[in-house]
Coordinates of N, CA and C in Angstrom, one line a residue:
Chain A
G28 N 43.9 126.4 10.3 CA 43.5 127.5 9.4 C 42.3 127.0 8.6
Q29 N 41.7 128.0 7.9 CA 40.5 127.7 7.1 C 40.9 126.8 5.9
Q30 N 40.1 125.8 5.6 CA 40.3 124.9 4.5 C 39.9 125.5 3.2
V31 N 39.1 126.5 3.2 CA 38.5 127.1 2.0 C 38.8 128.6 2.0
Q32 N 39.5 129.1 1.1 CA 39.8 130.5 1.0 C 39.2 131.1 -0.3
Q33 N 38.4 132.1 -0.1 CA 37.8 132.7 -1.3 C 38.3 134.2 -1.4
S34 N 38.5 134.5 -2.7 CA 38.9 135.9 -3.0 C 38.3 136.4 -4.3
P35 N 38.0 137.7 -4.4 CA 38.2 138.7 -3.3 C 37.0 138.5 -2.3
T36 N 37.1 139.3 -1.2 CA 36.1 139.2 -0.2 C 34.8 139.9 -0.7
S37 N 35.0 141.0 -1.5 CA 33.9 141.7 -2.1 C 34.3 142.3 -3.4
L38 N 33.3 142.6 -4.2 CA 33.6 143.0 -5.6 C 32.4 144.0 -5.9
V39 N 32.8 145.1 -6.5 CA 31.8 146.0 -7.0 C 32.0 146.1 -8.5
L40 N 30.9 145.9 -9.2 CA 30.9 145.9 -10.7 C 29.9 146.9 -11.2
Q41 N 30.3 147.4 -12.4 CA 29.3 148.2 -13.1 C 28.6 147.2 -14.1
E42 N 27.4 147.3 -14.3 CA 26.6 146.4 -15.1 C 27.4 146.2 -16.5
G43 N 27.5 145.0 -16.9 CA 28.2 144.7 -18.1 C 29.6 144.3 -18.0
E44 N 30.2 144.6 -16.8 CA 31.6 144.2 -16.5 C 31.7 142.7 -16.3
N45 N 32.9 142.1 -16.5 CA 33.1 140.7 -16.2 C 33.8 140.6 -14.8
A46 N 33.8 139.5 -14.2 CA 34.4 139.3 -12.9 C 34.9 137.8 -12.8
E47 N 35.9 137.7 -12.0 CA 36.5 136.3 -11.7 C 36.6 136.1 -10.2
L48 N 35.9 135.1 -9.7 CA 36.0 134.8 -8.3 C 36.8 133.6 -8.1
Q49 N 37.6 133.6 -7.0 CA 38.6 132.5 -6.8 C 38.2 131.7 -5.5
C50 N 38.5 130.4 -5.6 CA 38.3 129.5 -4.4 C 39.6 128.6 -4.4
N51 N 40.3 128.7 -3.3 CA 41.5 127.9 -3.1 C 41.3 127.0 -1.9
F52 N 41.6 125.7 -2.0 CA 41.4 124.9 -0.8 C 42.7 124.1 -0.5
S53 N 42.8 123.8 0.8 CA 44.1 123.3 1.3 C 44.0 121.8 1.6
T54 N 43.0 121.1 1.1 CA 42.8 119.7 1.4 C 42.4 119.0 0.2
S55 N 42.6 117.7 0.1 CA 42.0 116.9 -0.9 C 40.5 116.7 -0.7
L56 N 39.8 116.5 -1.8 CA 38.4 116.5 -1.6 C 37.7 115.5 -2.6
N57 N 36.5 115.3 -2.4 CA 35.7 114.4 -3.2 C 35.1 115.2 -4.4
S58 N 34.5 116.4 -4.0 CA 33.9 117.2 -5.1 C 33.8 118.6 -4.5
M59 N 33.5 119.6 -5.4 CA 33.2 120.9 -4.9 C 32.1 121.5 -5.7
Q60 N 31.5 122.6 -5.1 CA 30.4 123.3 -5.8 C 30.4 124.7 -5.4
W61 N 29.7 125.5 -6.3 CA 29.5 126.9 -6.1 C 28.0 127.1 -5.7
F62 N 27.8 128.0 -4.7 CA 26.4 128.4 -4.4 C 26.3 129.9 -4.5
Y63 N 25.1 130.3 -4.9 CA 24.7 131.7 -4.9 C 23.8 131.9 -3.7
Q64 N 24.2 132.9 -2.8 CA 23.3 133.2 -1.7 C 22.7 134.6 -2.0
R65 N 21.3 134.6 -2.0 CA 20.6 135.8 -2.3 C 20.8 136.8 -1.2
P66 N 20.6 138.1 -1.4 CA 20.6 139.0 -0.3 C 19.7 138.7 0.8
G67 N 18.6 138.0 0.6 CA 17.7 137.6 1.6 C 18.2 136.4 2.4
G68 N 19.2 135.7 1.9 CA 19.8 134.6 2.6 C 19.7 133.2 2.0
S69 N 18.7 133.0 1.2 CA 18.6 131.6 0.7 C 19.7 131.2 -0.3
L70 N 20.0 129.9 -0.3 CA 21.1 129.3 -1.1 C 20.7 128.6 -2.3
V71 N 21.3 128.8 -3.4 CA 21.0 128.1 -4.6 C 22.3 127.5 -5.2
S72 N 22.3 126.2 -5.5 CA 23.5 125.7 -6.1 C 23.7 126.2 -7.5
V73 N 24.8 126.7 -7.9 CA 25.1 127.3 -9.2 C 25.8 126.2 -10.0
F74 N 26.9 125.6 -9.5 CA 27.6 124.6 -10.2 C 28.0 123.5 -9.2
Y75 N 27.9 122.3 -9.7 CA 28.5 121.1 -9.1 C 29.7 120.8 -10.1
N76 N 30.9 121.0 -9.6 CA 32.0 120.9 -10.5 C 33.2 120.2 -9.9
P77 N 33.2 118.9 -9.9 CA 34.4 118.2 -9.4 C 35.7 118.5 -10.1
S78 N 35.6 118.7 -11.4 CA 36.8 119.0 -12.2 C 36.4 119.6 -13.5
G79 N 37.4 120.3 -14.2 CA 37.1 120.7 -15.5 C 36.4 122.0 -15.6
T80 N 35.8 122.3 -16.7 CA 35.1 123.6 -16.9 C 33.7 123.3 -17.3
K81 N 32.8 124.1 -16.6 CA 31.4 124.0 -16.9 C 30.8 125.4 -17.1
Q82 N 29.8 125.5 -18.0 CA 29.2 126.8 -18.3 C 27.7 126.7 -18.2
S83 N 27.2 127.7 -17.6 CA 25.7 127.9 -17.6 C 25.4 129.3 -17.8
G84 N 24.9 129.6 -19.0 CA 24.6 131.0 -19.3 C 25.8 131.9 -19.3
R85 N 25.8 132.9 -18.4 CA 26.9 133.8 -18.3 C 27.9 133.4 -17.3
L86 N 27.7 132.3 -16.6 CA 28.6 131.8 -15.6 C 29.4 130.6 -16.1
T87 N 30.7 130.7 -15.8 CA 31.6 129.6 -16.1 C 32.4 129.2 -14.9
S88 N 32.5 127.9 -14.6 CA 33.3 127.5 -13.5 C 34.4 126.6 -14.0
T89 N 35.6 126.8 -13.5 CA 36.7 125.9 -13.8 C 37.4 125.4 -12.5
T90 N 37.5 124.1 -12.4 CA 38.1 123.5 -11.2 C 39.3 122.7 -11.6
V91 N 40.4 122.9 -11.0 CA 41.6 122.1 -11.2 C 42.0 121.5 -9.8
I92 N 41.6 120.2 -9.7 CA 41.7 119.6 -8.4 C 43.1 119.5 -7.9
K93 N 44.0 119.1 -8.8 CA 45.4 118.9 -8.4 C 46.1 120.2 -8.0
E94 N 45.6 121.3 -8.5 CA 46.1 122.6 -8.1 C 45.3 123.2 -6.9
R95 N 44.3 122.5 -6.5 CA 43.4 122.9 -5.4 C 42.8 124.3 -5.5
R96 N 42.2 124.4 -6.7 CA 41.6 125.7 -6.9 C 40.4 125.6 -7.9
S97 N 39.5 126.6 -7.7 CA 38.3 126.7 -8.6 C 38.1 128.1 -8.8
S98 N 37.5 128.5 -10.0 CA 37.2 129.9 -10.2 C 35.8 129.9 -10.8
L99 N 35.1 131.0 -10.6 CA 33.8 131.3 -11.1 C 33.9 132.6 -11.9
H100 N 33.6 132.5 -13.2 CA 33.7 133.7 -14.0 C 32.2 134.2 -14.4
I101 N 32.0 135.4 -14.1 CA 30.7 136.1 -14.5 C 31.0 137.0 -15.6
S102 N 30.3 136.7 -16.7 CA 30.5 137.6 -17.9 C 29.3 138.5 -18.0
S103 N 29.5 139.7 -18.5 CA 28.4 140.7 -18.7 C 27.5 140.8 -17.5
S104 N 28.1 141.2 -16.4 CA 27.3 141.1 -15.1 C 26.0 142.0 -15.2
Q105 N 25.0 141.5 -14.5 CA 23.7 142.2 -14.4 C 23.4 142.4 -12.9
I106 N 22.5 143.4 -12.7 CA 22.2 143.8 -11.4 C 21.7 142.6 -10.6
T107 N 21.0 141.7 -11.2 CA 20.5 140.5 -10.6 C 21.6 139.5 -10.2
D108 N 22.8 139.7 -10.6 CA 23.9 138.8 -10.1 C 24.4 139.2 -8.7
S109 N 23.9 140.3 -8.2 CA 24.3 140.8 -6.9 C 23.9 139.8 -5.8
G110 N 24.9 139.5 -4.9 CA 24.7 138.5 -3.9 C 26.0 138.0 -3.5
T111 N 26.0 136.9 -2.7 CA 27.2 136.3 -2.3 C 27.4 135.0 -2.9
Y112 N 28.6 134.7 -3.4 CA 29.0 133.5 -4.1 C 29.8 132.7 -3.1
L113 N 29.4 131.5 -2.8 CA 30.0 130.6 -1.8 C 30.6 129.4 -2.5
C114 N 31.8 129.1 -2.1 CA 32.5 127.9 -2.6 C 32.4 126.8 -1.5
A115 N 32.0 125.6 -1.8 CA 31.8 124.6 -0.8 C 32.5 123.3 -1.3
L116 N 33.1 122.6 -0.3 CA 33.8 121.4 -0.6 C 33.1 120.2 0.0
C117 N 33.0 119.1 -0.7 CA 32.6 117.8 -0.1 C 33.9 117.0 0.1
L118 N 34.3 116.9 1.3 CA 35.7 116.3 1.6 C 35.6 114.8 1.4
H119 N 34.5 114.2 1.9 CA 34.4 112.7 1.8 C 33.1 112.3 1.2
N120 N 32.0 112.6 1.9 CA 30.7 112.4 1.4 C 29.7 113.4 2.1
Y121 N 28.5 113.5 1.5 CA 27.6 114.6 2.0 C 27.1 114.3 3.4
A122 N 27.2 113.1 3.8 CA 26.8 112.8 5.2 C 27.7 113.5 6.2
Q123 N 28.9 113.8 5.8 CA 29.8 114.5 6.7 C 29.8 116.0 6.5
G124 N 28.9 116.4 5.7 CA 28.7 117.9 5.5 C 29.6 118.5 4.5
L125 N 29.1 119.7 4.0 CA 29.9 120.5 3.1 C 30.8 121.5 4.0
T126 N 32.0 121.8 3.4 CA 32.8 122.8 4.1 C 32.8 124.0 3.2
F127 N 32.3 125.1 3.8 CA 32.1 126.4 3.0 C 33.2 127.4 3.2
G128 N 33.4 128.2 2.2 CA 34.3 129.4 2.4 C 33.4 130.6 2.9
L129 N 34.0 131.7 3.1 CA 33.3 132.9 3.6 C 32.6 133.6 2.5
G130 N 32.9 133.3 1.3 CA 32.2 133.9 0.2 C 32.8 135.1 -0.4
T131 N 32.3 135.5 -1.6 CA 32.6 136.8 -2.2 C 31.3 137.5 -2.4
R132 N 31.2 138.7 -1.9 CA 30.0 139.5 -2.0 C 30.1 140.3 -3.3
V133 N 29.2 140.1 -4.2 CA 29.2 140.8 -5.5 C 28.1 141.9 -5.5
S134 N 28.5 143.1 -5.8 CA 27.4 144.1 -6.0 C 27.6 144.7 -7.4
V135 N 26.5 144.6 -8.1 CA 26.5 145.1 -9.5 C 25.6 146.4 -9.5
F136 N 26.1 147.5 -10.1 CA 25.4 148.7 -10.1 C 25.2 149.1 -11.6
P137 N 24.1 149.9 -11.9 CA 23.8 150.3 -13.2 C 24.8 151.3 -13.7
Chain B
D103 N 6.7 126.8 -5.7 CA 6.5 126.5 -4.3 C 7.8 125.9 -3.7
P104 N 8.1 126.4 -2.5 CA 9.4 125.8 -1.9 C 9.1 124.4 -1.5
K105 N 10.1 123.5 -1.8 CA 10.0 122.1 -1.5 C 10.6 121.8 -0.1
I106 N 11.4 122.7 0.4 CA 12.0 122.5 1.8 C 11.4 123.7 2.6
I107 N 10.6 123.4 3.5 CA 9.9 124.4 4.3 C 10.5 124.5 5.7
Q108 N 11.0 125.7 6.0 CA 11.5 126.0 7.3 C 10.6 127.0 8.0
K109 N 10.3 126.7 9.2 CA 9.5 127.6 10.0 C 10.0 127.8 11.4
P110 N 9.9 129.0 12.0 CA 9.5 130.2 11.3 C 10.7 130.8 10.5
K111 N 10.4 131.8 9.8 CA 11.4 132.5 9.0 C 12.3 133.4 9.9
Y112 N 11.7 134.0 10.9 CA 12.4 134.8 11.9 C 12.0 134.4 13.3
L113 N 12.9 134.4 14.2 CA 12.6 134.0 15.6 C 13.5 134.9 16.5
V114 N 12.8 135.4 17.5 CA 13.5 136.2 18.6 C 13.3 135.4 19.9
A115 N 14.4 135.2 20.6 CA 14.3 134.5 21.9 C 15.1 135.2 22.9
V116 N 14.7 134.9 24.2 CA 15.5 135.5 25.3 C 16.5 134.4 25.8
T117 N 17.6 134.9 26.3 CA 18.7 134.0 26.8 C 18.1 133.1 27.8
G118 N 18.5 131.8 27.7 CA 18.0 130.8 28.6 C 16.8 130.0 28.2
S119 N 16.1 130.5 27.2 CA 14.9 129.9 26.8 C 15.2 128.7 25.8
E120 N 14.1 128.1 25.3 CA 14.3 126.9 24.4 C 13.4 127.2 23.2
K121 N 13.9 126.8 22.0 CA 13.1 127.0 20.8 C 13.3 125.8 19.9
I122 N 12.3 125.6 19.1 CA 12.4 124.5 18.1 C 12.2 125.1 16.7
L123 N 13.2 124.7 15.9 CA 13.2 125.2 14.5 C 12.6 124.0 13.6
I124 N 11.7 124.3 12.8 CA 11.0 123.3 12.0 C 11.5 123.2 10.6
C125 N 11.7 121.9 10.1 CA 12.1 121.7 8.8 C 11.3 120.5 8.2
E126 N 10.7 120.7 7.0 CA 10.0 119.6 6.3 C 10.4 119.7 4.9
Q127 N 10.6 118.5 4.3 CA 10.9 118.5 2.9 C 10.0 117.6 2.1
Y128 N 9.6 118.0 0.9 CA 8.7 117.3 0.1 C 9.3 117.0 -1.3
L129 N 10.5 116.5 -1.2 CA 11.3 116.1 -2.3 C 11.5 114.6 -2.4
G130 N 11.0 113.9 -1.5 CA 11.2 112.4 -1.4 C 12.6 112.1 -1.1
H131 N 13.4 113.0 -0.4 CA 14.8 112.7 -0.1 C 14.8 111.9 1.2
N132 N 15.9 111.1 1.3 CA 16.1 110.3 2.5 C 17.1 110.8 3.5
A133 N 17.8 111.9 3.1 CA 18.8 112.5 4.0 C 18.5 113.9 4.3
M134 N 18.7 114.3 5.5 CA 18.4 115.7 5.9 C 19.5 116.3 6.7
Y135 N 19.7 117.6 6.7 CA 20.9 118.2 7.3 C 20.5 119.5 8.0
W136 N 21.3 119.9 8.9 CA 21.2 121.2 9.5 C 22.6 121.9 9.3
Y137 N 22.6 123.2 8.9 CA 23.7 124.0 8.9 C 23.4 125.3 9.6
R138 N 24.5 126.0 10.0 CA 24.3 127.3 10.7 C 25.3 128.3 10.1
Q139 N 24.7 129.5 9.9 CA 25.5 130.6 9.4 C 25.5 131.8 10.4
S140 N 26.6 132.0 11.1 CA 26.7 133.1 12.1 C 27.4 134.2 11.4
A141 N 27.3 135.4 11.9 CA 27.9 136.6 11.4 C 29.4 136.4 11.3
K142 N 29.9 136.7 10.1 CA 31.4 136.7 9.8 C 32.0 135.3 9.9
K143 N 31.2 134.3 9.9 CA 31.7 132.9 9.9 C 31.2 132.2 8.7
P144 N 31.9 131.2 8.2 CA 31.4 130.4 7.1 C 30.1 129.6 7.5
L145 N 29.3 129.2 6.5 CA 28.3 128.2 6.8 C 28.9 127.0 7.4
E146 N 28.3 126.5 8.5 CA 28.9 125.4 9.2 C 28.0 124.2 9.3
F147 N 28.4 123.1 8.9 CA 27.6 121.8 9.0 C 27.4 121.5 10.5
M148 N 26.2 121.1 10.8 CA 25.9 120.7 12.2 C 25.6 119.2 12.3
F149 N 24.5 118.7 11.6 CA 24.1 117.3 11.7 C 23.7 116.8 10.3
S150 N 23.7 115.5 10.2 CA 23.1 114.8 9.1 C 22.3 113.6 9.6
Y151 N 21.2 113.4 8.9 CA 20.3 112.3 9.3 C 20.0 111.5 8.0
S152 N 19.9 110.2 8.1 CA 19.4 109.4 7.0 C 18.4 108.4 7.5
Y153 N 17.2 108.3 6.8 CA 16.2 107.4 7.3 C 16.0 107.6 8.8
Q154 N 15.9 108.9 9.2 CA 15.6 109.3 10.6 C 16.7 108.8 11.6
K155 N 17.9 108.4 11.1 CA 18.9 108.1 12.0 C 20.1 109.0 11.8
L156 N 20.8 109.4 13.0 CA 21.9 110.3 12.9 C 23.1 109.7 12.1
M157 N 23.6 110.4 11.2 CA 24.8 109.9 10.4 C 26.0 110.6 11.0
D158 N 25.9 111.9 11.2 CA 27.1 112.7 11.6 C 26.7 113.9 12.4
N159 N 27.5 114.2 13.5 CA 27.2 115.3 14.4 C 28.5 116.1 14.5
Q160 N 28.5 117.3 14.0 CA 29.7 118.1 14.1 C 29.5 119.3 15.2
T161 N 28.4 119.2 15.9 CA 28.1 120.2 16.9 C 28.6 119.8 18.3
A162 N 29.4 120.6 18.9 CA 30.0 120.2 20.2 C 28.9 120.2 21.3
S163 N 28.0 121.1 21.2 CA 27.1 121.3 22.3 C 25.9 120.4 22.3
S164 N 25.6 119.8 23.4 CA 24.4 118.9 23.5 C 23.1 119.8 23.6
R165 N 23.2 121.1 23.6 CA 22.0 121.9 23.7 C 21.3 121.9 22.3
F166 N 22.0 121.4 21.3 CA 21.4 121.3 20.0 C 21.0 119.8 19.8
Q167 N 19.7 119.6 19.6 CA 19.2 118.2 19.5 C 18.2 118.2 18.3
P168 N 18.6 117.4 17.2 CA 17.7 117.2 16.1 C 16.6 116.3 16.5
Q169 N 15.4 116.4 15.9 CA 14.3 115.6 16.2 C 13.6 115.2 14.9
S170 N 13.5 113.9 14.7 CA 12.9 113.5 13.4 C 11.6 112.6 13.7
S171 N 10.5 113.2 13.7 CA 9.2 112.5 14.0 C 8.7 111.8 12.8
K172 N 9.0 112.3 11.6 CA 8.7 111.6 10.3 C 9.9 111.6 9.4
K173 N 9.8 110.8 8.4 CA 11.0 110.7 7.5 C 11.3 112.0 6.7
N174 N 10.3 112.8 6.6 CA 10.5 114.1 5.8 C 10.6 115.3 6.7
H175 N 10.8 115.0 8.0 CA 10.9 116.1 9.0 C 12.3 116.0 9.7
L176 N 12.9 117.1 9.9 CA 14.1 117.1 10.8 C 14.1 118.5 11.5
D177 N 13.5 118.5 12.7 CA 13.4 119.7 13.5 C 14.7 119.9 14.3
L178 N 15.0 121.1 14.8 CA 16.1 121.3 15.6 C 15.7 122.0 16.9
Q179 N 15.9 121.3 18.0 CA 15.6 121.9 19.3 C 16.9 122.5 19.9
I180 N 16.7 123.7 20.4 CA 17.9 124.4 21.0 C 17.5 124.8 22.4
T181 N 18.2 124.3 23.4 CA 17.9 124.6 24.8 C 18.9 125.6 25.4
A182 N 18.5 126.2 26.5 CA 19.4 127.2 27.2 C 20.1 128.1 26.2
L183 N 19.3 128.8 25.4 CA 19.8 129.7 24.4 C 20.7 130.7 24.9
K184 N 21.8 131.0 24.1 CA 22.7 132.1 24.4 C 22.8 133.1 23.3
P185 N 23.2 134.3 23.5 CA 23.3 135.2 22.4 C 24.2 134.7 21.3
D186 N 25.2 133.9 21.6 CA 26.1 133.4 20.5 C 25.4 132.4 19.6
D187 N 24.2 132.0 20.0 CA 23.5 131.1 19.1 C 22.8 131.8 18.0
S188 N 22.8 133.2 18.1 CA 22.2 134.0 17.1 C 22.8 133.7 15.7
A189 N 22.0 133.3 14.8 CA 22.5 132.9 13.5 C 21.3 132.6 12.6
T190 N 21.6 132.3 11.3 CA 20.6 131.7 10.4 C 20.9 130.3 10.3
Y191 N 19.8 129.5 10.6 CA 19.9 128.0 10.6 C 19.3 127.5 9.3
F192 N 20.0 126.8 8.5 CA 19.6 126.2 7.2 C 19.4 124.7 7.3
C193 N 18.2 124.3 6.8 CA 18.0 122.9 6.7 C 18.2 122.5 5.2
A194 N 18.7 121.3 5.0 CA 18.9 120.9 3.6 C 18.6 119.4 3.5
S195 N 18.4 118.9 2.3 CA 18.1 117.5 2.1 C 18.7 117.0 0.8
S196 N 18.8 115.7 0.7 CA 19.3 115.1 -0.5 C 18.9 113.6 -0.6
L197 N 19.2 113.0 -1.7 CA 19.1 111.6 -1.9 C 20.4 110.9 -1.6
Q198 N 20.5 110.4 -0.4 CA 21.8 109.7 -0.1 C 21.9 108.4 -0.9
G199 N 23.1 108.0 -1.2 CA 23.2 106.8 -2.0 C 23.5 107.2 -3.4
D200 N 22.9 108.3 -3.9 CA 23.3 108.9 -5.2 C 24.4 109.8 -5.0
N201 N 24.9 110.0 -3.8 CA 25.9 111.0 -3.5 C 25.5 112.4 -4.1
Q202 N 24.2 112.7 -3.9 CA 23.7 113.9 -4.5 C 23.9 115.1 -3.6
A203 N 24.2 116.2 -4.2 CA 24.5 117.5 -3.5 C 23.1 117.9 -2.8
P204 N 23.2 118.4 -1.6 CA 22.0 118.8 -0.9 C 21.4 120.1 -1.5
L205 N 20.0 120.1 -1.3 CA 19.3 121.4 -1.6 C 19.0 122.0 -0.3
F206 N 19.0 123.4 -0.3 CA 18.9 124.1 1.0 C 17.5 124.8 1.1
G207 N 17.0 124.9 2.3 CA 15.8 125.7 2.6 C 16.2 127.1 2.7
E208 N 15.1 128.0 3.0 CA 15.3 129.4 3.0 C 16.0 129.9 4.3
G209 N 16.0 129.0 5.3 CA 16.6 129.4 6.6 C 15.7 130.0 7.6
T210 N 16.1 129.8 8.9 CA 15.4 130.5 10.0 C 16.4 131.4 10.7
R211 N 16.1 132.7 10.7 CA 17.0 133.6 11.3 C 16.7 133.8 12.8
L212 N 17.6 133.3 13.7 CA 17.3 133.3 15.1 C 18.2 134.5 15.7
S213 N 17.5 135.3 16.6 CA 18.2 136.3 17.3 C 17.9 136.0 18.8
V214 N 19.0 135.9 19.6 CA 18.9 135.6 21.0 C 19.3 136.9 21.8
L215 N 18.4 137.4 22.6 CA 18.6 138.7 23.3 C 19.0 138.4 24.7

């Protein structure tokens, strides 16, 4: 089965609403990170978060390794937050590649 | 300015043909990678190279061959193309040794007819 499960699959928000995206993984890992994929397709790293809580602007990531889960919280969503958020695991080292989830597609409307 | 350049951005090919996807990085990184994103599938790791040498290969098919002519280049040659090869192919790079997370290029969207 898939090692990385993301939920929900998609999310529709009205501008200003908050959202919580979940990532659950079924394996031990070295580190994990969140990526934002623009509607055009390019990928941008949002958080490198092996453990604990990190915040960057309106985004907060919390990772609990022993519970094999990570969450990404978006507060006061904006239209520009629309896109797909991907959870990725580094199981051993980057030479062996990242393992990605299918992502959560977020659509923010005015 | 993008520091990881992938060319072309879009590519259409016929079944059975051969194409080369270009990737150059100007970040001074020593490790480069290829990933593939097919419809309804997760982004999938294909290859990693460090100092122009193969580190890991997760691609079953020998039709996919990375080519590194310079240390900041990692092209991807795909032969005998099939419709199932249609996907967006992402190149990435990082500084290996620092265990640094890779940065990704904008991707090449390949459609095989």
